[in-house]
Short mmCIF file of C-alpha atoms in Angstrom, two decimals:
data_model
loop_
_atom_site.label_atom_id
_atom_site.label_comp_id
_atom_site.label_asym_id
_atom_site.label_seq_id
_atom_site.Cartn_x
_atom_site.Cartn_y
_atom_site.Cartn_z
CA MET A 285 123.76 129.70 135.68
CA ASN A 286 120.81 130.48 137.94
CA ILE A 287 119.06 132.42 135.18
CA LEU A 288 119.40 129.44 132.80
CA ILE A 289 117.12 127.16 134.82
CA PRO A 290 113.94 129.28 134.51
CA ILE A 291 114.69 129.90 130.81
CA LEU A 292 115.08 126.17 130.14
CA PHE A 293 111.89 125.50 132.09
CA LEU A 294 110.03 128.12 130.04
CA VAL A 295 111.34 126.74 126.73
CA SER A 296 110.41 123.20 127.79
CA PHE A 297 106.91 124.37 128.81
CA CYS A 298 106.41 126.19 125.49
CA VAL A 299 107.46 123.11 123.47
CA HIS A 300 105.12 120.91 125.52
CA ALA A 301 102.24 123.40 125.19
CA GLN A 302 102.77 123.54 121.41
CA ASN A 303 102.51 119.72 121.16
CA THR A 304 99.40 119.49 123.32
CA GLU A 305 97.64 121.94 120.96
CA LYS A 306 97.35 119.08 118.49
CA ILE A 307 95.37 115.87 118.79
CA ILE A 308 95.59 112.74 116.66
CA ALA A 309 93.33 109.86 115.64
CA ARG A 310 95.33 106.93 114.27
CA LEU A 311 92.36 104.54 114.18
CA GLY A 312 89.76 106.75 112.56
CA ASN A 313 86.82 104.94 111.01
CA VAL A 314 85.46 105.79 107.56
CA ALA A 315 82.71 103.62 106.08
CA PHE A 316 80.88 103.98 102.80
CA PHE A 317 77.61 102.55 101.59
CA SER A 318 76.19 102.12 98.13
CA TYR A 319 72.53 101.09 98.03
CA THR A 320 70.90 99.96 94.79
CA SER A 321 68.04 97.60 93.99
CA VAL A 322 70.58 95.17 92.53
CA GLU A 323 73.22 95.13 95.27
CA ASN A 324 74.23 96.80 98.52
CA ILE A 325 77.92 97.46 98.99
CA LYS A 326 79.53 98.37 102.31
CA ALA A 327 83.18 98.90 103.14
CA GLN A 328 85.05 100.30 106.08
CA ASN A 329 88.54 101.53 106.85
CA ASN A 330 89.57 101.56 110.51
CA GLN A 331 93.07 103.02 110.09
CA VAL A 332 92.29 106.53 108.93
CA LEU A 333 94.67 109.20 110.18
CA SER A 334 93.41 112.59 111.35
CA ILE A 335 95.07 115.48 113.14
CA ILE A 336 93.38 118.57 114.60
CA ASP A 337 95.12 121.75 115.69
CA LEU A 338 93.05 122.85 118.68
CA SER A 339 94.44 126.38 118.55
CA ASN A 340 92.73 127.19 115.23
CA GLY A 341 90.39 124.26 114.45
CA GLU A 342 92.35 123.10 111.41
CA ILE A 343 91.79 119.45 110.58
CA ALA A 344 93.56 117.05 108.24
CA VAL A 345 92.49 113.54 107.26
CA ASN A 346 94.49 110.94 105.35
CA ILE A 347 92.95 107.71 104.04
CA LEU A 348 94.70 104.72 102.50
CA MET A 349 92.28 103.62 99.79
CA ASN A 350 93.45 100.01 99.65
CA ALA A 351 92.79 99.58 103.38
CA PHE A 352 89.00 99.44 102.93
CA VAL A 353 87.58 96.09 104.00
CA PHE A 354 84.69 94.70 101.94
CA GLU A 355 82.34 91.79 102.50
CA LYS A 356 83.53 90.15 99.29
CA ALA A 357 87.05 89.99 97.85
CA LEU A 358 85.68 90.64 94.35
CA MET A 359 84.15 93.96 95.47
CA ARG A 360 87.50 95.01 96.92
CA GLU A 361 89.26 94.06 93.70
CA HIS A 362 86.84 96.09 91.53
CA PHE A 363 87.06 99.07 93.92
CA ASN A 364 90.87 99.18 93.94
CA GLU A 365 91.65 98.17 90.39
CA SER A 366 88.80 99.52 88.28
CA TYR A 367 87.18 102.43 90.13
CA ILE A 368 89.56 104.11 92.59
CA GLU A 369 92.77 102.88 90.90
CA SER A 370 94.50 102.77 94.27
CA ASP A 371 97.90 101.97 92.73
CA ILE A 372 97.80 105.38 90.95
CA TYR A 373 95.87 107.28 93.65
CA PRO A 374 96.75 105.48 96.91
CA LYS A 375 95.41 108.13 99.30
CA ALA A 376 92.38 110.34 99.73
CA THR A 377 92.88 113.50 101.78
CA PHE A 378 90.76 116.13 103.46
CA GLU A 379 92.10 119.47 104.65
CA GLY A 380 89.80 121.95 106.29
CA THR A 381 88.75 124.01 109.27
CA ILE A 382 86.07 123.48 111.90
CA SER A 383 83.92 126.63 111.74
CA ASP A 384 83.59 128.56 115.03
CA PHE A 385 85.62 125.94 116.85
CA ASP A 386 85.94 126.50 120.59
CA SER A 387 88.16 123.97 122.34
CA SER A 388 86.84 125.04 125.76
CA GLN A 389 83.31 123.82 124.94
CA SER A 390 82.74 120.47 126.67
CA GLU A 391 79.06 119.85 125.77
CA PRO A 392 78.31 117.92 122.56
CA HIS A 393 77.75 120.34 119.70
CA THR A 394 77.52 120.41 115.93
CA ARG A 395 79.79 122.40 113.64
CA ILE A 396 80.36 122.70 109.92
CA VAL A 397 83.75 121.50 108.76
CA LYS A 398 84.70 123.28 105.56
CA GLY A 399 87.52 122.04 103.39
CA THR A 400 88.76 120.30 100.30
CA PHE A 401 88.47 116.59 99.72
CA THR A 402 90.80 114.96 97.18
CA MET A 403 90.08 111.48 95.89
CA HIS A 404 91.06 109.75 92.64
CA GLY A 405 93.06 112.85 91.73
CA VAL A 406 90.00 115.15 91.88
CA THR A 407 89.61 117.90 94.50
CA LYS A 408 86.18 119.12 95.62
CA THR A 409 85.09 121.61 98.25
CA LEU A 410 82.93 120.09 100.99
CA ASP A 411 80.92 121.43 103.92
CA ILE A 412 80.37 118.58 106.37
CA LYS A 413 78.03 118.72 109.35
CA THR A 414 80.01 117.21 112.21
CA LYS A 415 79.10 116.31 115.78
CA ILE A 416 81.84 117.15 118.26
CA GLU A 417 81.90 115.49 121.69
CA LYS A 418 84.42 115.50 124.48
CA ILE A 419 84.23 112.26 126.49
CA ASP A 420 86.75 111.54 129.27
CA GLY A 421 88.93 114.31 127.87
CA LYS A 422 88.95 112.81 124.37
CA TYR A 423 87.50 114.59 121.37
CA ILE A 424 85.21 112.46 119.20
CA LEU A 425 84.06 113.69 115.78
CA THR A 426 81.27 111.91 113.92
CA GLY A 427 79.31 112.71 110.79
CA THR A 428 78.04 111.72 107.39
CA PHE A 429 78.38 113.19 103.94
CA GLU A 430 77.54 112.16 100.42
CA ALA A 431 79.93 111.84 97.51
CA VAL A 432 78.71 111.86 93.91
CA VAL A 433 80.65 109.17 92.05
CA LYS A 434 80.95 111.05 88.74
CA ASP A 435 82.34 114.16 90.52
CA TYR A 436 85.52 112.19 91.23
CA ASP A 437 85.99 110.97 87.67
CA ILE A 438 85.23 107.39 88.69
CA LYS A 439 84.13 105.43 85.65
CA ILE A 440 81.67 102.60 86.15
CA PRO A 441 81.32 100.18 83.19
CA PRO A 442 77.75 100.28 81.75
CA LEU A 443 77.32 96.59 82.60
CA LEU A 444 77.82 97.33 86.32
CA ALA A 445 76.09 100.73 86.40
CA GLY A 446 73.01 99.24 88.07
CA ASN A 447 75.11 97.72 90.87
CA ILE A 448 76.64 100.96 92.13
CA ALA A 449 74.75 103.97 93.46
CA LYS A 450 75.35 107.34 91.81
CA THR A 451 75.74 108.89 95.26
CA ILE A 452 77.74 107.14 97.96
CA SER A 453 77.00 107.75 101.63
CA VAL A 454 80.15 108.17 103.76
CA ASP A 455 80.15 107.87 107.58
CA PHE A 456 83.11 108.79 109.76
CA ARG A 457 84.10 108.58 113.41
CA PHE A 458 87.40 109.85 114.80
CA GLU A 459 88.50 109.48 118.43
CA TYR A 460 91.49 111.68 119.23
CA ASP A 461 94.42 111.32 121.63
CA PRO A 462 97.05 113.92 122.47
CA TYR A 463 99.55 114.25 119.65
CA ASP A 464 102.94 112.83 120.61
CA SER A 465 104.68 114.47 117.60
CA MET B 155 79.48 63.08 55.71
CA LYS B 156 79.99 64.54 59.17
CA LYS B 157 77.87 63.03 61.89
CA PRO B 158 75.73 65.69 63.72
CA SER B 159 76.70 66.25 67.36
CA ARG B 160 74.43 64.73 69.93
CA PRO B 161 72.54 67.06 72.34
CA SER B 162 74.27 65.38 75.28
CA THR B 163 77.63 66.66 73.99
CA TYR B 164 76.31 70.24 74.10
CA ILE B 165 74.86 69.74 77.58
CA PHE B 166 78.16 68.30 78.79
CA GLY B 167 80.04 71.26 77.26
CA ILE B 168 77.74 73.83 78.89
CA ALA B 169 77.95 72.03 82.25
CA LEU B 170 81.76 72.01 82.03
CA VAL B 171 81.89 75.76 81.27
CA LEU B 172 79.52 76.50 84.18
CA LEU B 173 81.60 74.35 86.53
CA LEU B 174 84.84 76.03 85.52
CA SER B 175 83.21 79.49 85.88
CA ALA B 176 81.97 78.58 89.37
CA ILE B 177 85.46 77.40 90.38
CA ALA B 178 87.05 80.58 88.97
CA PHE B 179 84.46 82.77 90.76
CA TRP B 180 84.99 80.91 94.06
CA TYR B 181 88.76 81.31 93.68
CA VAL B 182 88.50 85.07 93.05
CA GLN B 183 86.05 85.54 95.95
CA LYS B 184 88.23 83.61 98.38
CA PRO B 185 90.40 85.99 100.43
CA LEU B 186 94.08 85.22 100.94
CA ASP B 187 94.66 83.03 104.00
CA VAL B 188 97.43 84.98 105.73
CA SER B 189 98.08 82.23 108.27
CA LYS B 190 99.17 79.88 105.45
CA ALA B 191 100.91 82.50 103.29
CA THR B 192 104.70 82.63 103.08
CA PRO B 193 105.87 86.11 104.13
CA GLU B 194 107.88 88.24 101.70
CA MET B 195 110.04 89.32 104.62
CA SER B 196 110.49 88.80 108.33
CA ILE B 197 111.56 91.93 110.17
CA SER B 198 111.41 93.66 113.55
CA ALA B 199 108.89 96.48 114.01
CA LYS B 200 111.73 98.86 114.86
CA ASN B 201 113.72 98.11 111.70
CA LEU B 202 110.67 98.16 109.46
CA LEU B 203 109.56 101.58 110.73
CA ALA B 204 113.06 102.99 110.49
CA GLN B 205 113.14 101.97 106.82
CA LEU B 206 109.58 103.10 106.04
CA LYS B 207 110.20 106.51 107.61
CA ASP B 208 113.06 106.99 105.18
CA THR B 209 110.90 108.09 102.23
CA THR B 210 113.64 107.38 99.69
CA ALA B 211 113.73 103.75 100.83
CA GLN B 212 109.95 103.32 101.22
CA LEU B 213 109.31 101.91 97.77
CA ALA B 214 112.32 99.62 97.85
CA VAL B 215 111.44 98.17 101.25
CA LEU B 216 107.94 96.93 100.71
CA ASN B 217 105.08 96.94 98.22
CA ALA B 218 101.42 97.17 99.18
CA GLU B 219 99.61 93.81 99.41
CA GLU B 220 102.76 91.90 100.43
CA VAL B 221 102.59 89.54 103.40
CA VAL B 222 105.10 90.45 106.09
CA GLU B 223 106.11 88.79 109.36
CA ILE B 224 106.83 91.32 112.11
CA HIS B 225 108.41 90.87 115.53
CA GLY B 226 107.63 93.56 118.05
CA VAL B 227 106.40 94.69 121.44
CA ILE B 228 102.73 95.46 122.03
CA LYS B 229 102.06 99.13 122.75
CA GLU B 230 98.29 98.86 122.82
CA ILE B 231 95.45 96.37 122.31
CA ASN B 232 92.46 98.20 120.91
CA THR B 233 88.83 97.32 120.13
CA LEU B 234 87.77 100.72 118.82
CA ASN B 235 84.90 100.71 116.28
CA GLY B 236 84.33 97.00 116.82
CA ARG B 237 87.70 96.04 115.31
CA GLU B 238 90.49 94.19 117.12
CA THR B 239 93.73 96.07 116.57
CA LEU B 240 97.24 95.49 117.88
CA ILE B 241 99.61 98.44 117.89
CA LEU B 242 103.31 97.58 118.02
CA GLN B 243 106.00 99.91 119.34
CA GLY B 244 108.47 101.33 116.89
CA GLY B 245 111.37 102.33 119.07
CA THR B 246 112.18 104.91 121.71
CA ASP B 247 113.11 107.59 119.18
CA VAL B 248 110.34 106.78 116.65
CA LYS B 249 106.82 108.12 117.17
CA SER B 250 105.39 105.83 114.55
CA TYR B 251 103.86 102.45 115.15
CA ILE B 252 102.81 99.27 113.39
CA ILE B 253 98.99 99.15 113.29
CA CYS B 254 97.65 95.63 112.77
CA ASP B 255 93.94 95.12 112.13
CA MET B 256 93.48 91.51 113.26
CA LYS B 257 91.80 88.83 111.22
CA ALA B 258 88.51 87.69 112.76
CA GLY B 259 88.41 84.65 115.04
CA GLN B 260 91.34 85.50 117.34
CA THR B 261 89.43 87.09 120.22
CA GLU B 262 90.33 84.37 122.73
CA THR B 263 94.02 84.48 121.75
CA LEU B 264 94.07 88.27 122.03
CA LYS B 265 92.60 88.09 125.54
CA GLN B 266 95.80 86.33 126.63
CA LEU B 267 97.97 89.22 125.44
CA HIS B 268 99.09 92.26 127.41
CA GLU B 269 100.88 95.51 126.71
CA LYS B 270 104.68 95.08 126.49
CA ASP B 271 104.38 91.41 125.44
CA SER B 272 106.77 90.43 122.66
CA ILE B 273 104.98 88.83 119.73
CA THR B 274 105.37 87.80 116.11
CA LEU B 275 102.53 88.26 113.65
CA LYS B 276 101.87 88.15 109.94
CA GLY B 277 99.75 90.61 108.00
CA ILE B 278 99.16 92.20 104.61
CA TYR B 279 100.95 95.53 104.24
CA LYS B 280 98.63 98.29 103.03
CA GLY B 281 100.79 101.39 103.21
CA PHE B 282 102.29 104.06 105.40
CA LEU B 283 100.60 107.19 106.70
CA LYS B 284 102.10 108.23 110.02
CA ASP B 285 102.20 104.55 110.91
CA ALA B 286 102.61 101.33 108.92
CA ILE B 287 99.23 99.76 108.30
CA PHE B 288 98.56 96.03 108.08
CA LEU B 289 95.28 94.17 107.61
CA TYR B 290 94.15 90.56 108.21
CA CYS B 291 96.92 90.07 110.80
CA VAL B 292 97.37 86.69 112.48
CA LEU B 293 99.38 86.07 115.61
CA THR B 294 102.05 83.46 114.96
CA ARG B 295 104.08 83.48 118.19
CA THR B 296 104.26 85.01 121.63
CA HIS B 297 107.68 85.24 123.24
CA GLN B 298 107.83 84.51 126.94
CA PRO B 299 110.24 86.76 128.88
#
């Protein structure tokens, strides 16, 4: 009986340690911008999910495409129904690894996150320059990358081609909490 | 012999088409007013999450873009990234939550709320990742203990 107590303690510690290796952002922010001479379009999604495994720097991001908020309802309708087809492709995902990730580093630093981004059923490899900060014990990842519209098989009608930029700028900010499984 | 149409008839016709187009455009641009919408269902946060976590039942439970009324207990009130968000508890055995991005104009009402308050709100269901996600949420009731 006496030997069971330290074993149970050890098992409990190991399970806890395994969970604290991961961190989660449930309210990640992803915003995109399309600038043209005809029209500027902005949209943001504040419910993006991201999980990082601190033991190896693996990162996963999951985005609900119909949760982007636009300035105008008509823009949202075109985005979901004509371009992204969010009923067919409801999510965009990113799976990758933070290069040379060191969870013990507390100073702000920049790393390349390498991975695959899947949107509208098309998967592309991306290298994203990302700023990593640790503020009050919380990891915060911020960065920007550009997505070429035609790379993701998004068809813009010729009549609206002038309204939408060929390259969309995407900003992101994720603030992580300990993962509670 | 047919009498030629007068120019005023054409002008009236064009004006009518423009007016109808403007009304149609205004209607399409106008976002859904969640506070006035009749919810497709009224359900507790705990029951909704239990059903959404069952992937086989997910599609049957709820479709994206439906207005839902949810009763639940506040886990967290968040203003991250300049957005007001209420997170509702799912249940003791469920590590998923209801995430409600609040419709603008409720700042003063939200200031009156605290963690563990029981509330009822309405919002547009967007989908399920690890949590159920709702946008344009409006607070409909607070339940005093």
